[in-house]
Amino acid sequence: MKLFNFLILTILVLLSGCNSANHGSFVTQTYDGAEANRGAGVALVKLGKVEGKSCQTAILYLIPFDESASTHRAIEDAKSKIEGTALLADISIDDKLWVEFGYSVQCILVSATAYGVKTDSQ
């Protein structure tokens, strides 16, 4: 009986995986509008609002599927929404958890204003 209990406990520990969000540090650079692009002769313009997300699903609430939710990946996702984005300003970061029947989803959501060089296609 002790061996059975130990075996069950071991299996539960092995299946419990880590699905915690990886917030990390998200400030990659600062922006000084007067100095940033003076040498290049290009002014950054407001491109619009963008949103990005990074999510992880946990099957049976314990077994993580895919990479952990990451602030860095959510910011990179937001930057990729508009071509020519150089930086994000007015950033809002939110952490959401949805619990469904048999699984849960944890997401980091980023909302920001994109600034960059306007391309011909915009």
CSV table of C-alpha atoms in Angstrom, one decimal, residues 5-122:
chain,number,residue,atom,x,y,z
A,5,ASN,CA,0.7,5.7,-2.5
A,6,PHE,CA,4.3,6.6,-3.3
A,7,LEU,CA,3.8,5.7,-7.0
A,8,ILE,CA,0.6,7.8,-7.2
A,9,LEU,CA,2.3,10.8,-5.5
A,10,THR,CA,5.3,10.5,-7.9
A,11,ILE,CA,3.1,10.4,-11.0
A,12,LEU,CA,1.2,13.5,-9.8
A,13,VAL,CA,4.4,15.4,-9.1
A,14,LEU,CA,5.8,14.5,-12.6
A,15,LEU,CA,2.6,15.5,-14.3
A,16,SER,CA,2.2,18.8,-12.5
A,17,GLY,CA,4.6,20.7,-14.8
A,18,CYS,CA,5.3,24.4,-14.5
A,19,ASN,CA,2.9,26.7,-16.3
A,20,SER,CA,3.7,30.0,-14.5
A,21,ALA,CA,3.9,33.1,-16.6
A,22,ASN,CA,7.3,34.4,-17.5
A,23,HIS,CA,6.9,38.2,-17.0
A,24,GLY,CA,10.5,39.1,-16.9
A,25,SER,CA,11.6,42.7,-17.7
A,26,PHE,CA,9.8,44.2,-20.6
A,27,VAL,CA,11.5,47.6,-21.1
A,28,THR,CA,13.9,47.1,-23.9
A,29,GLN,CA,14.8,50.7,-24.7
A,30,THR,CA,13.8,54.3,-23.9
A,31,TYR,CA,12.9,56.8,-26.6
A,32,ASP,CA,14.0,60.4,-26.9
A,33,GLY,CA,12.2,61.9,-29.9
A,34,ALA,CA,14.7,64.7,-30.4
A,35,GLU,CA,17.7,62.4,-30.6
A,36,ALA,CA,16.6,59.0,-31.6
A,37,ASN,CA,16.7,59.4,-35.4
A,38,ARG,CA,18.5,62.6,-35.9
A,39,GLY,CA,21.4,60.9,-37.6
A,40,ALA,CA,19.2,58.9,-40.0
A,41,GLY,CA,17.0,61.9,-40.8
A,42,VAL,CA,13.9,59.8,-40.3
A,43,ALA,CA,11.1,60.9,-37.9
A,44,LEU,CA,9.1,58.2,-36.1
A,45,VAL,CA,5.3,58.6,-36.5
A,46,LYS,CA,2.4,57.2,-34.6
A,47,LEU,CA,1.3,54.0,-36.5
A,48,GLY,CA,-1.7,53.1,-34.4
A,49,LYS,CA,-2.9,50.9,-31.6
A,50,VAL,CA,-1.7,47.3,-31.4
A,51,GLU,CA,-2.3,44.3,-29.3
A,52,GLY,CA,-0.3,41.1,-28.7
A,53,LYS,CA,-0.6,38.0,-26.6
A,54,SER,CA,1.3,35.0,-25.4
A,55,CYS,CA,-0.7,32.0,-24.1
A,56,GLN,CA,-0.2,28.6,-22.6
A,57,THR,CA,-2.8,25.8,-22.2
A,58,ALA,CA,-2.8,23.4,-19.3
A,59,ILE,CA,-4.5,20.1,-20.0
A,60,LEU,CA,-6.4,18.7,-17.0
A,61,TYR,CA,-5.3,21.9,-15.2
A,62,LEU,CA,-1.8,20.4,-14.6
A,63,ILE,CA,-0.1,19.4,-17.8
A,64,PRO,CA,1.4,22.4,-19.6
A,65,PHE,CA,1.1,22.4,-23.4
A,66,ASP,CA,3.5,24.6,-25.4
A,67,GLU,CA,5.8,27.3,-24.0
A,68,SER,CA,4.9,29.3,-20.9
A,69,ALA,CA,3.2,32.6,-21.3
A,70,SER,CA,5.8,35.3,-21.7
A,71,THR,CA,5.7,39.1,-21.6
A,72,HIS,CA,8.5,39.3,-24.1
A,73,ARG,CA,6.7,37.2,-26.7
A,74,ALA,CA,3.5,39.2,-26.2
A,75,ILE,CA,5.4,42.4,-26.9
A,76,GLU,CA,7.0,40.9,-30.0
A,77,ASP,CA,3.6,39.8,-31.1
A,78,ALA,CA,2.3,43.3,-30.7
A,79,LYS,CA,5.3,44.8,-32.6
A,80,SER,CA,4.7,42.5,-35.5
A,81,LYS,CA,1.1,43.7,-36.1
A,82,ILE,CA,2.1,46.8,-38.0
A,83,GLU,CA,5.0,46.7,-40.5
A,84,GLY,CA,7.7,49.2,-39.7
A,85,THR,CA,7.1,49.4,-35.9
A,86,ALA,CA,10.2,50.5,-34.1
A,87,LEU,CA,8.9,50.9,-30.6
A,88,LEU,CA,5.8,50.7,-28.4
A,89,ALA,CA,4.6,53.4,-26.1
A,90,ASP,CA,1.7,53.6,-23.5
A,91,ILE,CA,2.0,49.9,-22.8
A,92,SER,CA,-0.6,48.1,-20.8
A,93,ILE,CA,0.1,44.5,-19.7
A,94,ASP,CA,-2.6,42.2,-18.4
A,95,ASP,CA,-2.5,38.6,-17.2
A,96,LYS,CA,-5.7,36.5,-17.7
A,97,LEU,CA,-6.6,33.0,-16.8
A,98,TRP,CA,-9.6,31.1,-18.3
A,99,VAL,CA,-10.7,27.9,-16.6
A,100,GLU,CA,-12.7,25.6,-18.8
A,101,PHE,CA,-13.9,22.0,-18.4
A,102,GLY,CA,-10.7,19.9,-18.4
A,103,TYR,CA,-8.3,22.6,-19.3
A,104,SER,CA,-7.2,26.1,-18.5
A,105,VAL,CA,-5.6,28.9,-20.6
A,106,GLN,CA,-3.2,31.5,-19.2
A,107,CYS,CA,-2.5,34.5,-21.4
A,108,ILE,CA,-0.4,37.7,-21.1
A,109,LEU,CA,-2.1,40.5,-23.1
A,110,VAL,CA,-0.2,43.6,-24.3
A,111,SER,CA,-1.9,46.8,-25.6
A,112,ALA,CA,0.2,49.7,-26.8
A,113,THR,CA,0.6,52.4,-29.3
A,114,ALA,CA,3.0,51.6,-32.1
A,115,TYR,CA,5.6,54.2,-33.4
A,116,GLY,CA,7.8,53.7,-36.4
A,117,VAL,CA,8.6,54.5,-39.9
A,118,LYS,CA,5.6,54.7,-42.2
A,119,THR,CA,6.0,52.4,-45.2
A,120,ASP,CA,4.5,52.9,-48.6
A,121,SER,CA,1.9,50.2,-48.1
A,122,GLN,CA,0.4,52.0,-45.1
